[in-house]
Amino acid sequence: AALTGVVEYRNVTFAYPGAESPVLSNISFTARPGQTIAIIGSTGAGKTSLLSLLPRLYDPVEGQVLLDGVPVDKLDRAEITKRVALVPQRPYLFSGTIEHNLRFGKTEATDQELWDALRVAQGESFVREKKNGLGARISQGGTNVSGGQRQRLCIARALVTKPRVYLFDDSFSALDVATDARLRTALKGITRDATVIIVAQRISTITEADQILVLDNGRIVDRGTHEELLETSPTYQEIVES
Ligand code: GTP
Ligand code: MG
């Protein structure tokens, strides 16, 4: 079968190792290539935990996570890494050049591909302004770049791997509204055929999503488009009004 990047969570329940109660209960949804699925919910609802199961940072205690119809625990980790890119909530940069940070996990990328990824991630101009450009040094933990720049470099790093599936964990929150909008417009072109799952705080980031999952206390309490949820979901209305 073609590896197109279909993601399916099937009745997934998850508890952290050693913890008694689950942080995710009976999660089911499907995300298909070309779709954007958004996940919204209050802090501690389980959004990051949910994303972590696809790249197998953890495994569910019940149910299955499938990638292109295959349970991810039957796939090679290298195979998952090739097809799925996670931009974590706390974007991580290591000590080295910008180039090293962008090529991480994708050593054969050309400089042109790095610049293309930076352009989409709205990181081109601040890298060009650096004296050494791609060769500019990042200190351990990325402390010599701003939070928004760190997020953009981590988004660019994900783009460089050209995955089938993108997981963005609150990746746009440190950006101002205008940059967030520009970035998502640019992303749309690049990710047209990919599967995109976005965790977001800001409603404007997700109004165009094909489906929004409203997560509350580890459960999907409502799902639909922005317009549908405005009509049907009190939890969603609360988030919109907050
Ligand atoms: P925000 O990022 O703050 O919006 O929250 P979230 O929706 O991403 O929640 P997350 O998935 O991080 O956490 C869900 C629940 O799992 C919370 O009750 C956390 O305290 C708990 N949790 C998160 N990470 C860990 C972990 O590494 N170990 C344990 N035992 N619990 C965790
Ligand atoms: Mg989180």
Coordinates of N, CA and C and ligand atoms in Angstrom, one line a residue:
A1 N 0.8 -1.2 0.0 CA 0.0 0.0 0.0 C 0.9 1.3 0.0
A2 N 0.4 2.3 -0.6 CA 1.1 3.6 -0.6 C 1.2 4.2 0.8
L3 N 2.4 4.7 1.1 CA 2.6 5.3 2.4 C 2.3 6.8 2.3
T4 N 1.0 7.1 2.5 CA 0.5 8.4 2.3 C 0.5 9.3 3.6
G5 N 0.5 8.6 4.7 CA 0.4 9.4 6.0 C -1.0 9.4 6.6
V6 N -1.7 8.3 6.5 CA -3.0 8.3 7.2 C -2.7 7.9 8.7
V7 N -3.2 8.8 9.6 CA -3.1 8.5 11.1 C -4.4 8.1 11.6
E8 N -4.4 7.0 12.4 CA -5.6 6.6 13.1 C -5.4 6.3 14.5
Y9 N -6.1 6.9 15.4 CA -6.1 6.5 16.8 C -7.4 5.7 17.0
R10 N -7.3 4.5 17.6 CA -8.4 3.6 17.7 C -8.6 3.3 19.2
N11 N -9.6 3.9 19.8 CA -10.0 3.6 21.2 C -8.7 3.6 22.1
V12 N -8.0 4.7 22.0 CA -6.7 4.8 22.8 C -6.9 5.3 24.2
T13 N -6.4 4.5 25.1 CA -6.3 4.9 26.5 C -4.8 4.9 26.9
F14 N -4.4 5.9 27.7 CA -3.0 6.0 28.0 C -2.8 6.6 29.4
A15 N -1.9 5.9 30.2 CA -1.5 6.4 31.5 C 0.0 6.4 31.5
Y16 N 0.6 7.4 32.1 CA 2.1 7.5 32.2 C 2.5 6.3 33.1
P17 N 3.7 5.8 32.7 CA 4.3 4.6 33.5 C 4.3 4.9 35.0
G18 N 3.7 4.1 35.8 CA 3.7 4.2 37.2 C 2.5 5.0 37.7
A19 N 1.8 5.7 36.8 CA 0.6 6.5 37.3 C -0.6 5.7 37.3
E20 N -1.5 6.0 38.2 CA -2.7 5.2 38.4 C -3.8 5.5 37.4
S21 N -4.1 6.8 37.2 CA -5.2 7.1 36.4 C -4.7 7.5 35.0
P22 N -5.5 7.2 34.0 CA -5.2 7.5 32.6 C -5.3 9.0 32.4
V23 N -4.4 9.6 31.5 CA -4.5 11.0 31.1 C -5.2 11.1 29.7
L24 N -5.4 9.9 29.1 CA -6.2 9.9 27.8 C -7.2 8.7 27.9
S25 N -8.4 8.9 27.5 CA -9.4 7.8 27.6 C -10.2 7.7 26.3
N26 N -10.1 6.5 25.7 CA -10.9 6.1 24.6 C -10.9 7.2 23.5
I27 N -9.7 7.5 23.0 CA -9.5 8.5 22.0 C -9.6 7.8 20.6
S28 N -10.5 8.3 19.8 CA -10.5 7.8 18.4 C -10.7 8.9 17.4
F29 N -9.8 8.9 16.4 CA -10.0 9.9 15.3 C -9.1 9.4 14.1
T30 N -9.4 9.9 13.0 CA -8.6 9.6 11.8 C -8.2 11.0 11.2
A31 N -6.9 11.1 10.8 CA -6.4 12.2 10.1 C -5.8 11.8 8.8
R32 N -6.3 12.4 7.7 CA -5.9 11.9 6.3 C -5.0 12.9 5.6
P33 N -4.2 12.5 4.7 CA -3.4 13.4 3.9 C -4.2 14.5 3.3
G34 N -3.7 15.7 3.4 CA -4.4 16.9 2.9 C -5.3 17.5 3.9
Q35 N -5.5 16.8 5.1 CA -6.3 17.4 6.1 C -5.5 18.1 7.2
T36 N -6.1 19.0 7.9 CA -5.5 19.6 9.1 C -6.5 19.3 10.2
I37 N -6.0 18.6 11.2 CA -6.8 18.3 12.4 C -6.3 19.1 13.5
A38 N -7.1 19.9 14.2 CA -6.7 20.7 15.3 C -7.1 20.1 16.7
I39 N -6.3 20.2 17.7 CA -6.6 19.8 19.0 C -6.6 20.9 19.9
I40 N -7.7 21.2 20.6 CA -7.7 22.3 21.5 C -8.3 21.8 22.9
G41 N -7.9 22.5 23.9 CA -8.4 22.1 25.3 C -7.5 22.8 26.3
S42 N -8.0 22.8 27.5 CA -7.3 23.6 28.6 C -6.0 22.9 28.9
T43 N -5.2 23.6 29.7 CA -3.9 23.1 30.1 C -4.1 21.8 30.9
G44 N -3.3 20.8 30.6 CA -3.4 19.5 31.3 C -4.5 18.6 30.7
A45 N -5.2 19.0 29.6 CA -6.2 18.2 29.0 C -5.7 16.9 28.4
G46 N -4.4 16.9 28.0 CA -3.8 15.7 27.4 C -3.3 15.9 26.0
K47 N -3.2 17.1 25.5 CA -2.9 17.4 24.1 C -1.5 16.9 23.8
T48 N -0.5 17.2 24.6 CA 0.9 16.8 24.3 C 1.0 15.3 24.5
S49 N 0.3 14.7 25.5 CA 0.3 13.3 25.7 C -0.2 12.6 24.4
L50 N -1.3 13.1 23.9 CA -1.9 12.5 22.7 C -0.9 12.5 21.5
L51 N -0.2 13.6 21.3 CA 0.7 13.6 20.1 C 1.9 12.7 20.4
S52 N 2.3 12.5 21.6 CA 3.5 11.7 21.9 C 3.3 10.2 21.6
L53 N 2.1 9.8 21.4 CA 1.9 8.4 21.1 C 2.2 8.0 19.6
L54 N 2.1 8.9 18.7 CA 2.4 8.6 17.3 C 3.9 8.3 17.1
P55 N 4.8 9.2 17.5 CA 6.2 8.9 17.4 C 6.7 7.9 18.4
R56 N 5.8 7.4 19.2 CA 6.1 6.3 20.2 C 7.1 6.8 21.3
L57 N 6.9 8.1 21.8 CA 7.6 8.5 23.0 C 7.0 7.7 24.1
Y58 N 5.7 7.3 24.0 CA 5.1 6.4 24.9 C 4.2 5.5 24.1
D59 N 3.7 4.4 24.7 CA 2.7 3.5 24.0 C 1.4 3.5 24.8
P60 N 0.3 3.4 24.1 CA -1.0 3.3 24.9 C -1.1 2.1 25.8
V61 N -1.9 2.2 26.8 CA -2.2 1.0 27.6 C -3.3 0.2 27.0
E62 N -4.2 0.8 26.2 CA -5.3 0.1 25.5 C -5.4 0.8 24.1
G63 N -5.9 0.1 23.2 CA -6.2 0.7 21.9 C -5.0 0.7 21.0
Q64 N -5.1 1.3 19.8 CA -4.0 1.3 18.9 C -3.8 2.6 18.2
V65 N -2.6 2.9 17.9 CA -2.3 4.1 17.0 C -1.7 3.5 15.7
L66 N -2.3 3.8 14.6 CA -1.9 3.3 13.3 C -1.4 4.3 12.4
L67 N -0.4 4.0 11.6 CA 0.2 4.9 10.6 C 0.0 4.1 9.3
D68 N -0.7 4.6 8.3 CA -1.0 3.9 7.1 C -1.5 2.5 7.3
G69 N -2.3 2.4 8.3 CA -3.0 1.1 8.6 C -2.1 0.1 9.4
V70 N -0.9 0.5 9.7 CA -0.1 -0.4 10.5 C 0.1 0.1 11.9
P71 N -0.1 -0.7 12.9 CA 0.1 -0.3 14.3 C 1.5 0.2 14.5
V72 N 1.7 1.4 15.1 CA 3.1 1.9 15.1 C 4.0 1.1 15.9
D73 N 3.5 0.2 16.8 CA 4.5 -0.7 17.5 C 5.0 -1.8 16.7
K74 N 4.4 -1.9 15.4 CA 5.0 -2.9 14.5 C 5.9 -2.2 13.5
L75 N 6.1 -0.9 13.6 CA 7.0 -0.2 12.6 C 8.3 0.0 13.3
D76 N 9.3 0.1 12.4 CA 10.7 0.5 12.8 C 10.6 1.9 13.3
R77 N 11.4 2.2 14.4 CA 11.4 3.6 14.8 C 12.0 4.6 13.7
A78 N 13.0 4.1 13.0 CA 13.5 4.9 11.9 C 12.5 5.2 10.8
E79 N 11.6 4.2 10.6 CA 10.6 4.4 9.6 C 9.5 5.4 10.1
I80 N 9.2 5.4 11.4 CA 8.3 6.4 11.9 C 8.9 7.8 11.8
T81 N 10.2 7.9 12.2 CA 10.9 9.2 12.1 C 10.9 9.8 10.7
K82 N 11.0 8.9 9.7 CA 11.1 9.4 8.4 C 9.7 9.9 7.9
R83 N 8.7 9.4 8.5 CA 7.3 9.7 8.0 C 6.6 10.8 8.9
V84 N 7.1 10.9 10.1 CA 6.4 11.8 11.1 C 7.3 12.8 11.7
A85 N 7.0 14.1 11.6 CA 7.8 15.1 12.3 C 7.0 15.7 13.4
L86 N 7.6 15.7 14.6 CA 6.9 16.4 15.7 C 7.7 17.6 16.1
V87 N 7.0 18.8 16.1 CA 7.6 20.0 16.6 C 7.1 20.1 18.0
P88 N 8.0 19.9 19.0 CA 7.6 19.8 20.4 C 7.2 21.1 21.0
Q89 N 6.4 21.1 22.0 CA 5.9 22.3 22.7 C 7.1 23.1 23.2
R90 N 8.1 22.5 23.7 CA 9.3 23.2 24.1 C 10.4 22.9 23.1
P91 N 10.4 23.8 22.1 CA 11.4 23.6 21.0 C 12.8 23.5 21.4
Y92 N 13.5 22.5 21.0 CA 14.9 22.3 21.5 C 15.9 22.5 20.4
L93 N 16.9 23.4 20.8 CA 18.0 23.6 20.0 C 19.2 23.1 20.7
F94 N 20.2 22.6 20.0 CA 21.4 22.2 20.7 C 22.6 23.1 20.3
S95 N 23.7 23.0 21.0 CA 24.9 23.8 20.8 C 25.5 23.4 19.4
G96 N 25.7 24.4 18.6 CA 26.2 24.1 17.2 C 25.7 25.2 16.3
T97 N 25.9 25.0 15.0 CA 25.4 26.1 14.1 C 24.0 25.9 13.8
I98 N 23.4 27.0 13.2 CA 22.0 26.9 12.7 C 21.9 25.8 11.7
E99 N 22.9 25.6 10.8 CA 22.8 24.5 9.9 C 22.8 23.2 10.6
H100 N 23.6 23.0 11.6 CA 23.6 21.7 12.3 C 22.2 21.4 12.9
N101 N 21.6 22.5 13.4 CA 20.3 22.3 14.1 C 19.2 22.0 13.0
L102 N 19.4 22.6 11.8 CA 18.3 22.3 10.8 C 18.5 21.0 10.2
R103 N 19.8 20.5 10.0 CA 20.0 19.2 9.4 C 19.8 18.0 10.3
F104 N 19.6 18.3 11.5 CA 19.5 17.2 12.5 C 18.5 16.1 12.0
G105 N 19.1 14.9 11.8 CA 18.2 13.8 11.3 C 18.1 13.8 9.8
K106 N 18.7 14.8 9.1 CA 18.5 14.8 7.6 C 19.7 15.4 7.0
T107 N 20.8 14.6 7.1 CA 22.1 15.1 6.7 C 22.3 15.4 5.3
E108 N 21.5 14.8 4.4 CA 21.7 15.0 3.0 C 21.0 16.2 2.4
A109 N 20.3 17.0 3.2 CA 19.6 18.2 2.7 C 20.6 19.2 2.1
T110 N 20.2 19.8 1.0 CA 21.0 20.9 0.5 C 20.8 22.2 1.2
D111 N 21.8 23.1 1.0 CA 21.6 24.5 1.6 C 20.3 25.1 1.1
Q112 N 20.0 24.9 -0.2 CA 18.8 25.5 -0.8 C 17.6 25.0 0.0
E113 N 17.6 23.7 0.3 CA 16.4 23.1 1.0 C 16.3 23.7 2.4
L114 N 17.5 24.0 3.0 CA 17.5 24.7 4.4 C 16.9 26.1 4.3
W115 N 17.3 26.8 3.3 CA 16.7 28.2 3.1 C 15.3 28.1 2.8
D116 N 14.8 27.2 1.9 CA 13.4 27.1 1.6 C 12.6 26.8 2.9
A117 N 13.1 25.9 3.7 CA 12.4 25.6 5.0 C 12.3 26.8 5.9
L118 N 13.4 27.6 5.9 CA 13.5 28.8 6.7 C 12.5 29.8 6.2
R119 N 12.4 29.9 4.9 CA 11.5 30.9 4.3 C 10.0 30.6 4.7
V120 N 9.6 29.3 4.6 CA 8.3 29.0 5.0 C 8.1 29.2 6.5
A121 N 9.1 28.9 7.3 CA 9.0 29.0 8.8 C 9.1 30.4 9.2
Q122 N 9.2 31.4 8.3 CA 9.4 32.8 8.6 C 10.6 33.0 9.4
G123 N 11.7 32.3 9.1 CA 12.9 32.4 9.8 C 14.1 32.9 8.9
E124 N 13.7 33.2 7.6 CA 14.8 33.5 6.7 C 15.5 34.8 7.1
S125 N 14.7 35.8 7.4 CA 15.4 37.1 7.5 C 16.3 37.2 8.8
F126 N 15.9 36.6 9.9 CA 16.8 36.7 11.0 C 18.0 35.9 10.9
V127 N 18.0 34.8 10.1 CA 19.2 34.0 9.8 C 20.1 34.8 8.8
R128 N 19.5 35.4 7.8 CA 20.3 36.2 6.9 C 21.0 37.4 7.6
E129 N 20.3 38.0 8.6 CA 20.9 39.1 9.3 C 22.1 38.7 10.2
K130 N 22.2 37.4 10.4 CA 23.4 37.0 11.2 C 24.6 37.0 10.4
K131 N 25.7 37.4 11.0 CA 27.0 37.5 10.2 C 27.3 36.3 9.5
N132 N 27.2 35.1 10.2 CA 27.6 33.8 9.5 C 26.4 33.1 8.9
G133 N 25.3 33.7 8.9 CA 24.1 33.0 8.2 C 23.8 31.7 8.8
L134 N 23.8 30.6 7.9 CA 23.5 29.3 8.4 C 24.6 28.8 9.3
G135 N 25.8 29.4 9.2 CA 26.9 29.0 10.1 C 26.9 29.7 11.5
A136 N 26.0 30.5 11.7 CA 25.9 31.2 13.0 C 25.7 30.2 14.1
R137 N 26.3 30.5 15.3 CA 26.3 29.5 16.3 C 25.1 29.7 17.3
I138 N 24.5 28.6 17.7 CA 23.4 28.6 18.6 C 24.0 28.0 19.9
S139 N 23.8 28.7 21.0 CA 24.3 28.2 22.3 C 23.4 27.1 22.8
Q140 N 23.9 26.3 23.7 CA 23.2 25.1 24.3 C 21.8 25.6 24.8
G141 N 20.8 24.8 24.3 CA 19.4 25.2 24.7 C 18.8 26.4 23.9
G142 N 19.7 26.9 23.0 CA 19.2 28.0 22.1 C 18.9 29.3 22.9
T143 N 19.7 29.5 23.9 CA 19.5 30.7 24.8 C 19.9 32.0 24.1
N144 N 20.6 32.0 23.0 CA 20.9 33.2 22.3 C 20.0 33.5 21.1
V145 N 18.9 32.8 21.1 CA 17.8 33.2 20.1 C 16.5 33.4 20.9
S146 N 15.6 34.2 20.4 CA 14.3 34.4 21.2 C 13.4 33.2 21.1
G147 N 12.4 33.2 21.9 CA 11.5 32.0 21.9 C 10.8 31.8 20.6
G148 N 10.4 33.0 20.0 CA 9.8 32.9 18.6 C 10.7 32.4 17.6
Q149 N 12.0 32.8 17.7 CA 13.0 32.4 16.7 C 13.3 30.9 16.9
R150 N 13.3 30.5 18.1 CA 13.6 29.1 18.5 C 12.4 28.2 17.8
Q151 N 11.2 28.7 18.0 CA 10.1 28.0 17.4 C 10.2 27.9 15.9
R152 N 10.6 29.0 15.3 CA 10.7 29.0 13.8 C 11.8 28.1 13.3
L153 N 12.9 28.0 14.1 CA 14.0 27.1 13.7 C 13.5 25.6 13.8
C154 N 12.7 25.3 14.8 CA 12.3 24.0 15.0 C 11.2 23.6 14.0
I155 N 10.4 24.6 13.6 CA 9.5 24.3 12.5 C 10.2 24.0 11.2
A156 N 11.3 24.9 10.9 CA 12.1 24.7 9.7 C 12.7 23.3 9.7
R157 N 13.2 22.9 10.9 CA 13.9 21.6 11.0 C 12.9 20.5 10.6
A158 N 11.6 20.6 11.0 CA 10.6 19.6 10.7 C 10.4 19.6 9.2
L159 N 10.3 20.8 8.6 CA 10.1 20.9 7.1 C 11.2 20.3 6.3
V160 N 12.4 20.4 6.8 CA 13.6 19.8 6.1 C 13.5 18.3 5.9
T161 N 12.8 17.7 6.9 CA 12.7 16.2 6.7 C 11.6 15.8 5.8
K162 N 10.8 16.7 5.2 CA 9.8 16.4 4.3 C 8.9 15.2 4.7
P163 N 8.3 15.3 5.9 CA 7.6 14.1 6.4 C 6.2 14.0 5.7
R164 N 5.5 12.9 5.9 CA 4.1 12.7 5.5 C 3.2 13.3 6.5
V165 N 3.6 13.3 7.8 CA 2.7 13.7 8.9 C 3.5 14.8 9.7
Y166 N 2.8 15.9 9.9 CA 3.4 17.0 10.8 C 2.6 17.0 12.1
L167 N 3.3 17.0 13.2 CA 2.6 17.3 14.5 C 3.2 18.6 15.1
F168 N 2.3 19.6 15.2 CA 2.8 20.9 15.8 C 2.1 21.0 17.2
D169 N 3.0 21.0 18.2 CA 2.5 21.1 19.5 C 2.6 22.6 20.0
D170 N 1.6 23.3 19.8 CA 1.5 24.7 20.3 C 2.7 25.5 19.7
S171 N 3.0 25.2 18.4 CA 4.2 25.7 17.8 C 4.1 27.2 17.4
F172 N 3.0 27.7 17.4 CA 2.8 29.1 16.9 C 2.5 30.1 18.0
S173 N 2.5 29.7 19.3 CA 2.1 30.5 20.4 C 3.1 31.7 20.7
A174 N 4.4 31.4 20.4 CA 5.4 32.5 20.7 C 5.5 33.5 19.6
L175 N 4.7 33.3 18.5 CA 4.7 34.2 17.3 C 3.6 35.2 17.5
D176 N 3.9 36.4 17.0 CA 2.8 37.4 17.0 C 1.8 37.0 16.0
V177 N 0.6 37.6 16.1 CA -0.5 37.2 15.2 C -0.2 37.2 13.7
A178 N 0.5 38.3 13.3 CA 0.8 38.5 11.9 C 1.8 37.4 11.4
T179 N 2.8 37.1 12.2 CA 3.8 36.1 11.8 C 3.1 34.7 11.7
D180 N 2.3 34.5 12.7 CA 1.5 33.2 12.8 C 0.7 33.0 11.5
A181 N 0.0 34.1 11.1 CA -0.8 34.0 9.9 C 0.0 33.8 8.7
R182 N 1.1 34.6 8.5 CA 2.0 34.4 7.4 C 2.6 33.0 7.3
L183 N 3.0 32.5 8.5 CA 3.6 31.2 8.5 C 2.6 30.1 8.1
R184 N 1.4 30.2 8.6 CA 0.4 29.2 8.2 C 0.0 29.2 6.8
T185 N 0.0 30.4 6.2 CA -0.3 30.5 4.8 C 0.8 29.8 4.0
A186 N 2.1 30.1 4.3 CA 3.2 29.5 3.7 C 3.2 28.0 3.9
L187 N 2.9 27.6 5.1 CA 2.8 26.1 5.4 C 1.8 25.4 4.5
K188 N 0.7 26.0 4.3 CA -0.4 25.4 3.5 C 0.1 24.9 2.2
G189 N 0.9 25.7 1.5 CA 1.5 25.3 0.2 C 2.3 24.1 0.3
I190 N 3.2 24.1 1.4 CA 4.1 23.0 1.5 C 3.5 21.7 2.0
T191 N 2.4 21.8 2.8 CA 1.9 20.6 3.5 C 0.6 20.2 2.8
R192 N 0.3 20.7 1.6 CA -0.9 20.4 0.9 C -1.3 18.9 0.9
D193 N -0.3 18.1 0.6 CA -0.6 16.6 0.5 C -0.2 15.9 1.8
A194 N 0.2 16.6 2.8 CA 0.6 16.0 4.1 C -0.6 15.9 5.1
T195 N -0.4 15.2 6.1 CA -1.4 15.1 7.2 C -0.8 16.1 8.3
V196 N -1.7 17.0 8.7 CA -1.2 18.0 9.7 C -2.1 17.9 11.0
I197 N -1.5 17.7 12.1 CA -2.2 17.7 13.4 C -1.6 18.9 14.2
I198 N -2.4 19.8 14.6 CA -2.0 21.1 15.2 C -2.6 21.2 16.6
V199 N -1.8 21.3 17.6 CA -2.3 21.7 19.0 C -2.2 23.2 19.0
A200 N -3.2 23.9 19.4 CA -3.2 25.3 19.4 C -3.9 25.9 20.6
Q201 N -3.4 27.1 21.0 CA -4.1 27.8 22.1 C -5.0 28.9 21.5
R202 N -4.5 29.5 20.4 CA -5.1 30.6 19.7 C -6.2 30.1 18.7
I203 N -7.4 30.6 18.9 CA -8.5 30.1 18.0 C -8.2 30.5 16.6
S204 N -7.6 31.7 16.3 CA -7.4 32.1 14.9 C -6.4 31.1 14.2
T205 N -5.6 30.4 15.0 CA -4.7 29.4 14.3 C -5.5 28.2 13.7
I206 N -6.6 27.9 14.2 CA -7.3 26.7 13.8 C -8.7 26.8 13.2
T207 N -9.1 28.1 13.0 CA -10.5 28.2 12.5 C -10.7 27.5 11.1
E208 N -9.6 27.3 10.4 CA -9.8 26.7 9.0 C -9.5 25.2 9.1
A209 N -9.3 24.6 10.2 CA -9.0 23.2 10.3 C -10.2 22.4 9.8
D210 N -9.9 21.3 9.1 CA -11.0 20.4 8.6 C -11.8 19.8 9.8
Q211 N -11.1 19.5 10.9 CA -11.8 19.0 12.0 C -11.1 19.5 13.3
I212 N -11.8 19.9 14.3 CA -11.3 20.3 15.6 C -11.7 19.3 16.6
L213 N -10.8 18.8 17.4 CA -11.1 17.9 18.5 C -11.0 18.7 19.8
V214 N -12.1 18.7 20.5 CA -12.1 19.4 21.8 C -11.8 18.4 22.9
L215 N -10.6 18.6 23.5 CA -10.1 17.6 24.5 C -10.4 18.2 25.9
D216 N -11.0 17.4 26.8 CA -11.2 17.9 28.1 C -10.9 16.7 29.0
N217 N -10.0 16.9 30.0 CA -9.7 15.8 30.9 C -9.4 14.5 30.3
G218 N -8.7 14.5 29.2 CA -8.3 13.3 28.5 C -9.3 12.6 27.6
R219 N -10.4 13.3 27.4 CA -11.5 12.8 26.5 C -11.8 13.7 25.4
I220 N -12.1 13.2 24.2 CA -12.6 14.1 23.2 C -14.1 14.3 23.5
V221 N -14.4 15.5 23.9 CA -15.8 15.8 24.3 C -16.7 16.3 23.2
D222 N -16.0 16.9 22.2 CA -16.7 17.4 21.0 C -15.8 17.4 19.8
R223 N -16.4 17.3 18.6 CA -15.6 17.4 17.4 C -16.4 18.0 16.3
G224 N -15.7 18.8 15.4 CA -16.4 19.4 14.3 C -15.5 20.5 13.7
T225 N -16.1 21.3 12.8 CA -15.4 22.5 12.3 C -15.7 23.6 13.3
H226 N -14.9 24.7 13.1 CA -15.1 25.9 13.9 C -16.6 26.3 14.0
E227 N -17.2 26.4 12.8 CA -18.6 26.8 12.7 C -19.5 25.9 13.5
E228 N -19.3 24.6 13.2 CA -20.1 23.5 13.9 C -20.0 23.6 15.4
L229 N -18.8 23.8 15.9 CA -18.5 23.7 17.3 C -19.1 25.0 18.0
L230 N -19.0 26.1 17.3 CA -19.6 27.3 17.8 C -21.1 27.1 18.1
E231 N -21.8 26.3 17.3 CA -23.2 26.0 17.5 C -23.4 25.0 18.5
T232 N -22.5 24.0 18.6 CA -22.9 22.8 19.4 C -22.1 22.5 20.7
S233 N -20.9 23.2 20.8 CA -20.1 22.8 21.9 C -19.9 23.9 23.0
P234 N -20.5 23.8 24.1 CA -20.3 24.7 25.2 C -18.8 24.8 25.6
T235 N -18.1 23.7 25.6 CA -16.7 23.7 26.0 C -15.9 24.6 25.0
Y236 N -16.2 24.4 23.7 CA -15.5 25.2 22.7 C -15.9 26.7 22.8
Q237 N -17.2 26.9 23.0 CA -17.6 28.4 23.2 C -16.8 29.0 24.3
E238 N -16.6 28.3 25.4 CA -15.9 28.8 26.5 C -14.5 29.2 26.1
I239 N -13.8 28.3 25.4 CA -12.5 28.5 24.9 C -12.4 29.7 24.0
V240 N -13.4 29.8 23.1 CA -13.4 31.0 22.2 C -13.6 32.3 23.0
E241 N -14.4 32.2 24.0 CA -14.6 33.5 24.7 C -13.5 33.8 25.7
S242 N -12.7 32.9 26.1 CA -11.7 33.1 27.1 C -10.5 33.9 26.5
Ligands
GTP1 P1 -0.7 22.2 28.1 O1 0.5 21.9 27.2 O2 -0.3 22.8 29.4 O3 -1.8 23.0 27.4 O4 -1.4 20.8 28.5 P2 -1.6 19.4 27.7 O5 -3.0 19.4 27.2 O6 -0.5 19.3 26.6 O7 -1.5 18.3 28.8 P3 -0.4 17.1 28.9 O8 -0.6 16.1 27.9 O9 1.0 17.7 28.9 O10 -0.7 16.6 30.3 C1 -1.9 15.8 30.6 C2 -1.7 15.2 32.0 O11 -0.6 14.3 32.0 C3 -1.5 16.2 33.1 O12 -2.3 15.8 34.2 C4 0.0 16.1 33.4 O13 0.2 16.4 34.7 C5 0.3 14.7 33.1 N1 1.6 14.5 32.6 C6 2.2 15.1 31.6 N2 3.5 14.7 31.4 C7 3.7 13.7 32.3 C8 4.8 12.9 32.6 O14 5.9 12.9 32.0 N3 4.6 12.0 33.6 C9 3.5 11.9 34.4 N4 3.3 11.0 35.3 N5 2.4 12.7 34.1 C10 2.5 13.6 33.1
MG2 MG 1.0 20.4 26.1

